[in-house]
Short mmCIF file of N, CA and C in Angstrom, two decimals:
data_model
loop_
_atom_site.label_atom_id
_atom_site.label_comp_id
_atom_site.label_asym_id
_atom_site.label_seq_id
_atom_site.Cartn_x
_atom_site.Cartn_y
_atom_site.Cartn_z
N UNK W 1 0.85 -1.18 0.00
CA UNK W 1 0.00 0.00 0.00
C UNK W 1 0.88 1.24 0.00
N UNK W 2 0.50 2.41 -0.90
CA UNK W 2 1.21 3.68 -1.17
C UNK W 2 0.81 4.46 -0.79
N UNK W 3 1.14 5.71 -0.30
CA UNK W 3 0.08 6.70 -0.32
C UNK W 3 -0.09 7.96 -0.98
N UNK W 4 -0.12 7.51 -2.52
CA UNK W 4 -0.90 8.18 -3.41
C UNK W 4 -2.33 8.04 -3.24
N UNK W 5 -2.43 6.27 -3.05
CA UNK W 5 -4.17 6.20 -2.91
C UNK W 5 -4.86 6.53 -2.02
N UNK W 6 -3.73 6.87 -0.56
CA UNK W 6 -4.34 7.46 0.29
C UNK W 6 -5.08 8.60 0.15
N UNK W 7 -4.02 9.50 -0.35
CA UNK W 7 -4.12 11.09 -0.50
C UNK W 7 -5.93 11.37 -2.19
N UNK W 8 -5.34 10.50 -2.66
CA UNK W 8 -6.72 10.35 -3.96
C UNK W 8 -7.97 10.33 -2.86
N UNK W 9 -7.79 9.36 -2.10
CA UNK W 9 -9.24 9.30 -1.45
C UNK W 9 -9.63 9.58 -0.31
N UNK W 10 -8.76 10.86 0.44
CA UNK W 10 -8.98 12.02 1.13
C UNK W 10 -10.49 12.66 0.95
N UNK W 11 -10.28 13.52 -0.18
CA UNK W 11 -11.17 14.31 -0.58
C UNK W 11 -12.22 13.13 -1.32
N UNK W 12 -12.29 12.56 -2.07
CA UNK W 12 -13.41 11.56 -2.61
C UNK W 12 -14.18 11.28 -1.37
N UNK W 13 -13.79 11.02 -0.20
CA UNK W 13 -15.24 11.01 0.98
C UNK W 13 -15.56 12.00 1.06
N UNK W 14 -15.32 12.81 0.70
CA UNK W 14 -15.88 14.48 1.61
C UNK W 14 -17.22 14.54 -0.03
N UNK W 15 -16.55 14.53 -1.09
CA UNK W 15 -16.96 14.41 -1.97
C UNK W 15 -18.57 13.63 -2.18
N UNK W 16 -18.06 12.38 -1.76
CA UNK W 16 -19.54 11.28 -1.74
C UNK W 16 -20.27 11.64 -0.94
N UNK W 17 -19.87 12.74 0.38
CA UNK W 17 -21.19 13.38 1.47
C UNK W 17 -21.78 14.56 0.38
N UNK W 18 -21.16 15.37 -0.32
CA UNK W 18 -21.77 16.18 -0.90
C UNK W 18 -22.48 16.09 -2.23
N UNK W 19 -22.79 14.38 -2.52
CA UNK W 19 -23.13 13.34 -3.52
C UNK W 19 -24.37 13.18 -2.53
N UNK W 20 -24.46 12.97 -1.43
CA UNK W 20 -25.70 12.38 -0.77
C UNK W 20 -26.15 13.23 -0.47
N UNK W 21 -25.72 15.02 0.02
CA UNK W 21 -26.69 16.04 0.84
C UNK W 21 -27.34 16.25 -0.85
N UNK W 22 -26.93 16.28 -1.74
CA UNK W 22 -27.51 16.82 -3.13
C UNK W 22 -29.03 15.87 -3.35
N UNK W 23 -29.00 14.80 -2.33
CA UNK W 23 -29.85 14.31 -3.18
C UNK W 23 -31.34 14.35 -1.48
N UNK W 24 -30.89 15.26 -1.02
CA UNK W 24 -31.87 15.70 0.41
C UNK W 24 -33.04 15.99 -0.02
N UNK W 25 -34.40 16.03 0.20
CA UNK W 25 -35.38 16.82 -0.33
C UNK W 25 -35.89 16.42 -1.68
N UNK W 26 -35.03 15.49 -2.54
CA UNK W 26 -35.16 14.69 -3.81
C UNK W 26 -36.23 13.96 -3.80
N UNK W 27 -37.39 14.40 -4.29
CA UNK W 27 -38.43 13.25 -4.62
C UNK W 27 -38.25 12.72 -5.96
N UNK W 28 -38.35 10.85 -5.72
CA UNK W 28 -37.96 9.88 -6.95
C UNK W 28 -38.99 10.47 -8.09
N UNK W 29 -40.48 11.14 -7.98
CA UNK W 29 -40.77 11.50 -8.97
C UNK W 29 -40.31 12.39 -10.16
N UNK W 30 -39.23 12.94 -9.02
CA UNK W 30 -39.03 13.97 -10.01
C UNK W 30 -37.12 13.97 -10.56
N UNK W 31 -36.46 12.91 -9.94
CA UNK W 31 -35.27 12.42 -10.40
C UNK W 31 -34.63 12.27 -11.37
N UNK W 32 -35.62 12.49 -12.69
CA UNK W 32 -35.43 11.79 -14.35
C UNK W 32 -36.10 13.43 -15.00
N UNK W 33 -36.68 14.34 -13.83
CA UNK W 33 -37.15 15.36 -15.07
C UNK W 33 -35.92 16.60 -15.11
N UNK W 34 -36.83 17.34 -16.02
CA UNK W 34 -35.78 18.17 -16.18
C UNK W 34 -36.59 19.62 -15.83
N UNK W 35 -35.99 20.67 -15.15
CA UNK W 35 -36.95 21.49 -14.89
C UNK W 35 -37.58 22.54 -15.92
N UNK W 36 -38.43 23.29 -15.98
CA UNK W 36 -38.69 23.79 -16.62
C UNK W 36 -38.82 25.66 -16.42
N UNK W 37 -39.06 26.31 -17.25
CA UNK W 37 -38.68 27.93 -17.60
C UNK W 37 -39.65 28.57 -18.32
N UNK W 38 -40.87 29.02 -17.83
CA UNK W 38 -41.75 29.94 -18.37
C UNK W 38 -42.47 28.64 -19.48
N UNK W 39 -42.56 27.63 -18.92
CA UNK W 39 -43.42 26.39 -19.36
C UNK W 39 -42.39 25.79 -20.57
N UNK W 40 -41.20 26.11 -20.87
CA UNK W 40 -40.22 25.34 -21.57
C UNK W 40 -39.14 24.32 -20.62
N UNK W 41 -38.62 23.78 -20.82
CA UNK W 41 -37.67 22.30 -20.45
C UNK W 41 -36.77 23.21 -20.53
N UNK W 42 -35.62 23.25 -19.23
CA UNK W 42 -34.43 24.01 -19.31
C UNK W 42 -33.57 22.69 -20.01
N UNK W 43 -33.11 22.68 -21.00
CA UNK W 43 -31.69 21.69 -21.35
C UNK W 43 -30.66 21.46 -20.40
N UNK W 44 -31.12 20.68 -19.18
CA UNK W 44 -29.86 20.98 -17.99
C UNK W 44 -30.11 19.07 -17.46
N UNK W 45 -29.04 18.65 -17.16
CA UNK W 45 -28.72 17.06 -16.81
C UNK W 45 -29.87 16.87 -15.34
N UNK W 46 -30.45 16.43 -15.20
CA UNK W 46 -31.18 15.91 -14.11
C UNK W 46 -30.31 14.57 -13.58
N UNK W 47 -30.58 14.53 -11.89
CA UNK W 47 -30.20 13.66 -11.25
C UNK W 47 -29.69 12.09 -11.87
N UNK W 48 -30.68 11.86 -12.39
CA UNK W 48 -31.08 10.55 -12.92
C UNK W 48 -29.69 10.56 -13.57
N UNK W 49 -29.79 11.25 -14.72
CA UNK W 49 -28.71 11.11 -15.89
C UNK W 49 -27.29 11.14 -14.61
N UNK W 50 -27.20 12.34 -13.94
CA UNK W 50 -26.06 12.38 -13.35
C UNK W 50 -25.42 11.45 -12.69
N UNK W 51 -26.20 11.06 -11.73
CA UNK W 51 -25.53 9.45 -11.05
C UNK W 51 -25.54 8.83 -11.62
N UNK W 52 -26.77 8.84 -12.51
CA UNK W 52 -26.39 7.30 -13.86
C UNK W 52 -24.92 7.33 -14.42
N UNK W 53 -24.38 8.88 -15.38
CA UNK W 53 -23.56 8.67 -16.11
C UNK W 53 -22.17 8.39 -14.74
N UNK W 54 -21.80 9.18 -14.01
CA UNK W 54 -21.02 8.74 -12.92
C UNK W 54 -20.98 7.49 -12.38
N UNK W 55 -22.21 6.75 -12.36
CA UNK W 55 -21.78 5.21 -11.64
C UNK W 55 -20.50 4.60 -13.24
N UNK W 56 -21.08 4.54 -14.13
CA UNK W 56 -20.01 3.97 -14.82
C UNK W 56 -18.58 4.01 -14.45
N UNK W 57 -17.95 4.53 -13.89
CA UNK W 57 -16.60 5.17 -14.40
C UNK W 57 -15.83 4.29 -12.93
N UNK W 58 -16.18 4.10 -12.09
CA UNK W 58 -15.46 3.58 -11.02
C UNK W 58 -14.56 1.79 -11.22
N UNK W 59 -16.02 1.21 -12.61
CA UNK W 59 -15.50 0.23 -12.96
C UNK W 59 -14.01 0.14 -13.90
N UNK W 60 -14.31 1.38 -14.89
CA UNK W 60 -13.74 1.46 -15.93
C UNK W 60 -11.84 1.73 -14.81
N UNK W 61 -11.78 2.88 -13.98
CA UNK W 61 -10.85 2.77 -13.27
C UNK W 61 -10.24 1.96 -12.61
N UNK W 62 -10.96 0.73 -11.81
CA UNK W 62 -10.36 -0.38 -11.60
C UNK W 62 -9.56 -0.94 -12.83
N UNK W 63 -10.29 -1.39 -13.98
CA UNK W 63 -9.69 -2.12 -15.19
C UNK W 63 -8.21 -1.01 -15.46
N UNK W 64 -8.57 0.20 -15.16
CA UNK W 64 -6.79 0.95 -15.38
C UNK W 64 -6.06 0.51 -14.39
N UNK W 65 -6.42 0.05 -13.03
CA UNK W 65 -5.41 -0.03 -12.15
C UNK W 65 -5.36 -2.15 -12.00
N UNK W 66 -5.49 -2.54 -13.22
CA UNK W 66 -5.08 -4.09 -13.36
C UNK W 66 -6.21 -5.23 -12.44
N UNK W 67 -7.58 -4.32 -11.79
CA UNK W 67 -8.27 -5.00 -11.48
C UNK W 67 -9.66 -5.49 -11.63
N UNK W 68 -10.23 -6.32 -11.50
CA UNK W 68 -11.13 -6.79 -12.00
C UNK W 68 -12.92 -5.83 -11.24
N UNK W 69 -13.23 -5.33 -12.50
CA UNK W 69 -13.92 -4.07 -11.96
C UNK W 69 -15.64 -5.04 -12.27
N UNK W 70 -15.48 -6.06 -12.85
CA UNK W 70 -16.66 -6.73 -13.34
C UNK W 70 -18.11 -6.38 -12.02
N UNK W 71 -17.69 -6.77 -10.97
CA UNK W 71 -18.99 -6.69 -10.10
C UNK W 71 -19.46 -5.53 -9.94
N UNK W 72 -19.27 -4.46 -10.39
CA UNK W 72 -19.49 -3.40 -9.99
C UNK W 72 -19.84 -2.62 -11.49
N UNK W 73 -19.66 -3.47 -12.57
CA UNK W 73 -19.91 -3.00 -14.17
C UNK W 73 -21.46 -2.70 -13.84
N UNK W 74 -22.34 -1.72 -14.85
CA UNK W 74 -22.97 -1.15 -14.79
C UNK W 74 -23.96 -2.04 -15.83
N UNK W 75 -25.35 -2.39 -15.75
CA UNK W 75 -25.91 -3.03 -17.49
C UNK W 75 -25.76 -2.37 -18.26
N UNK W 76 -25.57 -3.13 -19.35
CA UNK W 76 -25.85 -2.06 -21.37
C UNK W 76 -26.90 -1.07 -20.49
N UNK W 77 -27.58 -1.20 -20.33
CA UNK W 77 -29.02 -0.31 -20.39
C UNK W 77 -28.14 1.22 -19.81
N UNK W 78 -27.52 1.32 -19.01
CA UNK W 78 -27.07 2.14 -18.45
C UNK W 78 -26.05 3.00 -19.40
N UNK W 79 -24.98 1.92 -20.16
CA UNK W 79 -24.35 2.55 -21.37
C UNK W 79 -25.56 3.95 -22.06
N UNK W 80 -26.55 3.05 -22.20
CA UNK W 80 -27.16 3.24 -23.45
C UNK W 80 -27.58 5.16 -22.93
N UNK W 81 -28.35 4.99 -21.70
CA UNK W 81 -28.90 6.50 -21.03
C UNK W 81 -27.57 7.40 -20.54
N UNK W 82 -26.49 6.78 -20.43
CA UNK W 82 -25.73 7.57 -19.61
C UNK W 82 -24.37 7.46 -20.27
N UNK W 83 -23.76 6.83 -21.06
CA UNK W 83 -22.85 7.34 -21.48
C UNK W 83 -21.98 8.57 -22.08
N UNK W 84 -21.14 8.87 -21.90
CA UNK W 84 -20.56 10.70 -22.70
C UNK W 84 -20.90 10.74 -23.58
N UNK W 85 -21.43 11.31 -24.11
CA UNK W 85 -21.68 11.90 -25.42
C UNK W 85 -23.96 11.80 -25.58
N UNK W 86 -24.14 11.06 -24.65
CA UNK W 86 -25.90 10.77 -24.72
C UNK W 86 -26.20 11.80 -23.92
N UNK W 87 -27.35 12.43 -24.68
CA UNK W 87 -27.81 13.64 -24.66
C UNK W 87 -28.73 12.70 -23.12
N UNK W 88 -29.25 13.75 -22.13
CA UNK W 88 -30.17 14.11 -21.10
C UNK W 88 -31.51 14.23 -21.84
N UNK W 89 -32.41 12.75 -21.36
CA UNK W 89 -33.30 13.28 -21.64
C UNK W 89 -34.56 13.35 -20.95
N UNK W 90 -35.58 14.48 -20.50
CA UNK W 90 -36.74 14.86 -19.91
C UNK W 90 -37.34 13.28 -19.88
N UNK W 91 -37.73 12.74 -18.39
CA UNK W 91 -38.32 11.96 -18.39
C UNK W 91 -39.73 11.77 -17.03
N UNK W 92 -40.51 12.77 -17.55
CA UNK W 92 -41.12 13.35 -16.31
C UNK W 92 -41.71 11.83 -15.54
N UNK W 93 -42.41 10.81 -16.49
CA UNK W 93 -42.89 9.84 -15.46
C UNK W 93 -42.36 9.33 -15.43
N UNK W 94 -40.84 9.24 -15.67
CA UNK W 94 -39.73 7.98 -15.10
C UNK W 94 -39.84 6.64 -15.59
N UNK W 95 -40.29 6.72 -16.73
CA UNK W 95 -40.26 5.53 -17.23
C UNK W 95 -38.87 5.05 -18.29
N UNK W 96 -38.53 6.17 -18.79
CA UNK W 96 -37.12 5.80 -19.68
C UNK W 96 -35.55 5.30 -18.76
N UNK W 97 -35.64 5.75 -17.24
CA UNK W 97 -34.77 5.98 -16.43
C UNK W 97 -34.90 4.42 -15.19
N UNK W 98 -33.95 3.98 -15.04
CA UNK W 98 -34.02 3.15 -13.89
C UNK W 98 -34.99 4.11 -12.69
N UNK W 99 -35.01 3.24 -11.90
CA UNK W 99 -35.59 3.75 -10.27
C UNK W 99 -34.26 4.77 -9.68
N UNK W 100 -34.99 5.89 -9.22
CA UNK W 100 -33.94 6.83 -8.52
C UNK W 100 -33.05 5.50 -7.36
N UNK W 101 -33.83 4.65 -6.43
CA UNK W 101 -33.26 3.70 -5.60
C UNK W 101 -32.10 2.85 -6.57
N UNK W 102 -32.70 2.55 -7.50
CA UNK W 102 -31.47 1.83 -8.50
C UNK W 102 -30.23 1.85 -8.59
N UNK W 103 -30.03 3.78 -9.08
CA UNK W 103 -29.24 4.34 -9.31
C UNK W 103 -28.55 5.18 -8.45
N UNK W 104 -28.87 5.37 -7.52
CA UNK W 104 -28.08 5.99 -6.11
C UNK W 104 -27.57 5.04 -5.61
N UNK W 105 -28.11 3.82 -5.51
CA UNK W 105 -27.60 2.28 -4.82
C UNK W 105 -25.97 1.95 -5.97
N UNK W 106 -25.94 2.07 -6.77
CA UNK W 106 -25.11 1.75 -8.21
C UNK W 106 -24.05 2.85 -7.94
N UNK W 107 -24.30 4.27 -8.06
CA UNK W 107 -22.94 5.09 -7.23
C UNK W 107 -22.64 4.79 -6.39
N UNK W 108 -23.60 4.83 -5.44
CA UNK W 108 -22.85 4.70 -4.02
C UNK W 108 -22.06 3.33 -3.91
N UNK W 109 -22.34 2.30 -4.25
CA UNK W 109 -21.33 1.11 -4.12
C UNK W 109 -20.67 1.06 -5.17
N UNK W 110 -20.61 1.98 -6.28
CA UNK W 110 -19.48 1.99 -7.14
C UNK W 110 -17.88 2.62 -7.06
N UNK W 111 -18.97 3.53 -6.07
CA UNK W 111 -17.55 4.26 -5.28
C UNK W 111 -16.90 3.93 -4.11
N UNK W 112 -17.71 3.43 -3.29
CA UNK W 112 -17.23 3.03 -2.22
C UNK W 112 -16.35 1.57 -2.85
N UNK W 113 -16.31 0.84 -3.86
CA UNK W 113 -15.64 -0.02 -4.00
C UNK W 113 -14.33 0.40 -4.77
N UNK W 114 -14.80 1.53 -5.33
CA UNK W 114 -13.50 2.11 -5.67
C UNK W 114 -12.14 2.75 -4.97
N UNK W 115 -13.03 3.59 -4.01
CA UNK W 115 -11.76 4.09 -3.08
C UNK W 115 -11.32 2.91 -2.40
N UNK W 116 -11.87 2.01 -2.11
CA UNK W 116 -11.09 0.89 -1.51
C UNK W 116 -9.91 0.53 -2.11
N UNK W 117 -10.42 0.60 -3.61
CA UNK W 117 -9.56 -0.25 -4.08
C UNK W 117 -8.48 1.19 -4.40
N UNK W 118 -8.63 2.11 -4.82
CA UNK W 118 -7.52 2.93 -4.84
C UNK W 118 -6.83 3.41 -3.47
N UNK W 119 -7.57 3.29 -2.31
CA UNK W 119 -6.82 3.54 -1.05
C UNK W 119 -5.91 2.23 -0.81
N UNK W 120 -6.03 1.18 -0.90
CA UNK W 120 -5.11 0.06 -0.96
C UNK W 120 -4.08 0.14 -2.16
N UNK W 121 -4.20 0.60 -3.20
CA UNK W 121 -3.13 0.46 -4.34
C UNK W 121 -1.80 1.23 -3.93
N UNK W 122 -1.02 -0.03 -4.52
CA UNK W 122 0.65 0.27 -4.81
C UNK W 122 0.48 1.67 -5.22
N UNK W 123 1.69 2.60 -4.69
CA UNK W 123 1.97 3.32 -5.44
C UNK W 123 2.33 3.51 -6.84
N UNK W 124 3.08 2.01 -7.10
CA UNK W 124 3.36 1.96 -8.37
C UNK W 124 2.75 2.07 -9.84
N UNK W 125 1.47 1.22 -8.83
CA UNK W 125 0.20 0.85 -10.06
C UNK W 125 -0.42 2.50 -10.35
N UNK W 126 -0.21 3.53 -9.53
CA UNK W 126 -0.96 4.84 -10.05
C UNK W 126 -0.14 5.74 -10.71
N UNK W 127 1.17 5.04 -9.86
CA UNK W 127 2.19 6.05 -11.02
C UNK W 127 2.24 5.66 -12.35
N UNK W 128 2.30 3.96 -12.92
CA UNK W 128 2.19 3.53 -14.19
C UNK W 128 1.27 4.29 -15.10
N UNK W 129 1.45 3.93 -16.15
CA UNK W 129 0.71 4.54 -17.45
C UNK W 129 -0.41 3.52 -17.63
N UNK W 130 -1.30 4.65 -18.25
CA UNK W 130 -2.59 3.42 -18.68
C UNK W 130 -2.45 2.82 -19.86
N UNK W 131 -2.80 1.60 -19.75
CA UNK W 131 -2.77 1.14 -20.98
C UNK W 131 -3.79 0.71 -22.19
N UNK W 132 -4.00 1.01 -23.16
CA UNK W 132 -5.06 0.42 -24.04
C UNK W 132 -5.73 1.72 -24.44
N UNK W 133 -5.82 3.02 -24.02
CA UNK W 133 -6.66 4.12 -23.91
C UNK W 133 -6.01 5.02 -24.37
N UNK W 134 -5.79 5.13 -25.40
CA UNK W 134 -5.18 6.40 -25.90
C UNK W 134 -5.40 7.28 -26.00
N UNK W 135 -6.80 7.85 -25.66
CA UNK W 135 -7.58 8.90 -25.38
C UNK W 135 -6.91 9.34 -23.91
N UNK W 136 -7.23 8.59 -23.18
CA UNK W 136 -6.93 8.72 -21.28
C UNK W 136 -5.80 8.80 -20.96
N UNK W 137 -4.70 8.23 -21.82
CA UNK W 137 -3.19 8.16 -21.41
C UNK W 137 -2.93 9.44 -22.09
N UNK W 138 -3.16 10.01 -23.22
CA UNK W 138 -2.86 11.71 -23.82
C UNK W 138 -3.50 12.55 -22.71
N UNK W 139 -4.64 12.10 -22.26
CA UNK W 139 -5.20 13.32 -21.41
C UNK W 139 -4.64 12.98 -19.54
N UNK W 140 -4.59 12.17 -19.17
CA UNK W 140 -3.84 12.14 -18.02
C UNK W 140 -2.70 11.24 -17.29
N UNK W 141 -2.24 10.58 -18.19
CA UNK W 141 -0.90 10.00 -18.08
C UNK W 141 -0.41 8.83 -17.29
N UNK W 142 -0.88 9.09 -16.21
CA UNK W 142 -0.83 8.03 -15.61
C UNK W 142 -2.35 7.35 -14.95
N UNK W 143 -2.19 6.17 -14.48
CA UNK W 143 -3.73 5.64 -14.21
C UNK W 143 -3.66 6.41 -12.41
N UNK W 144 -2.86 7.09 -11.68
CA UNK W 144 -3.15 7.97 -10.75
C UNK W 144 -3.75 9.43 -10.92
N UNK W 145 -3.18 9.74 -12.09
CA UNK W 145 -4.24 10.80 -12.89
C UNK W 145 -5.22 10.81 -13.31
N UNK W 146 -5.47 9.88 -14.03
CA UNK W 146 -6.84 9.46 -14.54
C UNK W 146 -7.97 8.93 -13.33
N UNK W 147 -7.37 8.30 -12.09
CA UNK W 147 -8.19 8.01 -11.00
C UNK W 147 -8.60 9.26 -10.67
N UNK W 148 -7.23 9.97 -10.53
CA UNK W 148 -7.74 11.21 -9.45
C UNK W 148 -8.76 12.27 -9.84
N UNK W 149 -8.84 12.38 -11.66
CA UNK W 149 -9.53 13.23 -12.65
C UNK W 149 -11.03 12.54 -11.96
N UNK W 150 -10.80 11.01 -12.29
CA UNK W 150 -12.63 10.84 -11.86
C UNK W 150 -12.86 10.77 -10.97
N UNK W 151 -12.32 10.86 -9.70
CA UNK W 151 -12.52 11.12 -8.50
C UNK W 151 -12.81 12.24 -7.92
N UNK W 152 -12.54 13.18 -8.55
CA UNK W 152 -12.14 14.48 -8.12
C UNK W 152 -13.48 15.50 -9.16
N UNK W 153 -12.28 15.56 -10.05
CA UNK W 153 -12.95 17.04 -10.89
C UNK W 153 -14.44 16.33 -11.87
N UNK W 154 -14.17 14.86 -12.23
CA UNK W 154 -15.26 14.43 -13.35
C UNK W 154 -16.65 14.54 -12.10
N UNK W 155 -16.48 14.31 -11.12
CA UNK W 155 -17.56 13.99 -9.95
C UNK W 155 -18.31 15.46 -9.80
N UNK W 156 -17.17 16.19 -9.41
CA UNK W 156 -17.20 17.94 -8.72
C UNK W 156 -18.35 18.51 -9.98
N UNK W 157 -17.54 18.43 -11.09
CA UNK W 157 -18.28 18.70 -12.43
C UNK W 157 -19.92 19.08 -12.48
N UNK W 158 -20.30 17.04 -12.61
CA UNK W 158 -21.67 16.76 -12.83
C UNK W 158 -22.50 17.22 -11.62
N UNK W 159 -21.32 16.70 -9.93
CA UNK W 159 -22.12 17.27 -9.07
C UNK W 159 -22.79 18.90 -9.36
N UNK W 160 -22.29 19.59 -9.61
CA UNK W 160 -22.00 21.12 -9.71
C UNK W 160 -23.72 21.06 -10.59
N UNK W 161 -24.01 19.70 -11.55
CA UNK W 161 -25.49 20.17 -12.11
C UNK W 161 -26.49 19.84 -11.14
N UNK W 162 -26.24 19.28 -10.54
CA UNK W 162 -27.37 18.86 -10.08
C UNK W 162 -27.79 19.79 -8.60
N UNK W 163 -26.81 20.92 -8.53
CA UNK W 163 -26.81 21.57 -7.70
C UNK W 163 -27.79 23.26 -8.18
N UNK W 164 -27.30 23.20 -9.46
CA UNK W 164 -28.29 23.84 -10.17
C UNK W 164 -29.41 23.88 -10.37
N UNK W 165 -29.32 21.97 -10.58
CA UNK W 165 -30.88 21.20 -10.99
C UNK W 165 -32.02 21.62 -9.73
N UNK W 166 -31.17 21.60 -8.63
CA UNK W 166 -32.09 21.08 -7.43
C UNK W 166 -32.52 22.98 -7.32
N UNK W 167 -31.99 23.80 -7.50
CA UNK W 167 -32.51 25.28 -7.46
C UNK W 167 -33.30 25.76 -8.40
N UNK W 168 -33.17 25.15 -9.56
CA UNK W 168 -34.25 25.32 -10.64
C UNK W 168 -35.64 24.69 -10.05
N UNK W 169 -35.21 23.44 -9.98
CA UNK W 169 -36.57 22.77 -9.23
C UNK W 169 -37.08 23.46 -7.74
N UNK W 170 -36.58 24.23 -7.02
CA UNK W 170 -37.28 25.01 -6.27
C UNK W 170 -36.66 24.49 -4.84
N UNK W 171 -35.41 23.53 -4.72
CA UNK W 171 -35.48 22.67 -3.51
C UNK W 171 -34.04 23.52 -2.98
N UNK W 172 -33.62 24.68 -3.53
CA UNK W 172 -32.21 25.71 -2.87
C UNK W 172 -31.39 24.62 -2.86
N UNK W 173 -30.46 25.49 -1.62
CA UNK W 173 -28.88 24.50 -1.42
C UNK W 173 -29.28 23.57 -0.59
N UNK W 174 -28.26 22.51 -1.12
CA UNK W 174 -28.00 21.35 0.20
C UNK W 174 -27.44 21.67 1.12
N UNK W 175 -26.84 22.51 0.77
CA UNK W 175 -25.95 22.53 2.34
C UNK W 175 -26.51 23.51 2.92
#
């Protein structure tokens, strides 16, 4: 054990509390919509999409750091709504979207199995380069970069909509 993975998953708990106060006051009805603006749909990521597209990524980081991320892989179905590049879409009766319970259950143990596994990792394994991803190895170099990117800023990011989301919808700050 190193403590790079220590220091990575410092802030990632503080992080996953401000993953759970976001979702305070959250009724599942309204988890998948998107709010609206003088009776138009603001174009802005709702909950749903957000934890959806975020549970992915904890698996994909294990497989950079040489471990087997399978139990914690996400279904196609989830690819399909939440992957980068899939547009957010308005789903007022929640029928296109898993169960808000689904998908909060799917982050939350996606991450918590992650920092485990990056708070236990060799230093070595985060200093190494990623391999196979030539996208991810140009943009952060090593698989301790690339952890720390989705740990950190990819999380902070999406969190940051849904912090919006929840003031559009009328429910203010979490904190």
């Amino acid at each position: 054990m190193g403590q790079m993975g220590e220091l990575l998953t410092i802030t990632t708990g503080r992080t996953m509390g401000l993953a759970k106060g976001l979702l305070n006051g959250v009724d599942a009805k309204d988890f998948s919509k998107q709010p609206t603006n003088g009776g138009k749909i603001v174009d802005t990521n709702h909950p749903a999409f957000v934890y959806g597209h975020l549970a992915l990524y904890p698996a994909r980081v294990m497989g950079m750091m040489g471990l087997d991320g399978s139990a914690i892989a996400c279904p196609a179905r989830y690819e399909e709504l939440f992957a980068a590049g899939v547009a957010c879409v308005n789903d007022p009766d929640g029928s296109k979207h898993p169960p808000m319970a689904d998908v909060v259950s799917r982050f939350e143990t996606n991450y918590a199995r992650l920092i485990e596994a990056v708070k236990g990792a060799d230093d070595a394994v985060l200093a190494g380069p990623i391999q196979g991803n030539d996208r991810y190895r140009d943009a952060f170099g090593t698989v301790g970069g690339a952890a720390g990117f989705m740990m950190h800023d990819h999380l902070m990011f999406h969190l940051g909509q849904v912090s919006a989301w929840r003031r559009m919808m009328g429910l203010g700050s979490a904190m």
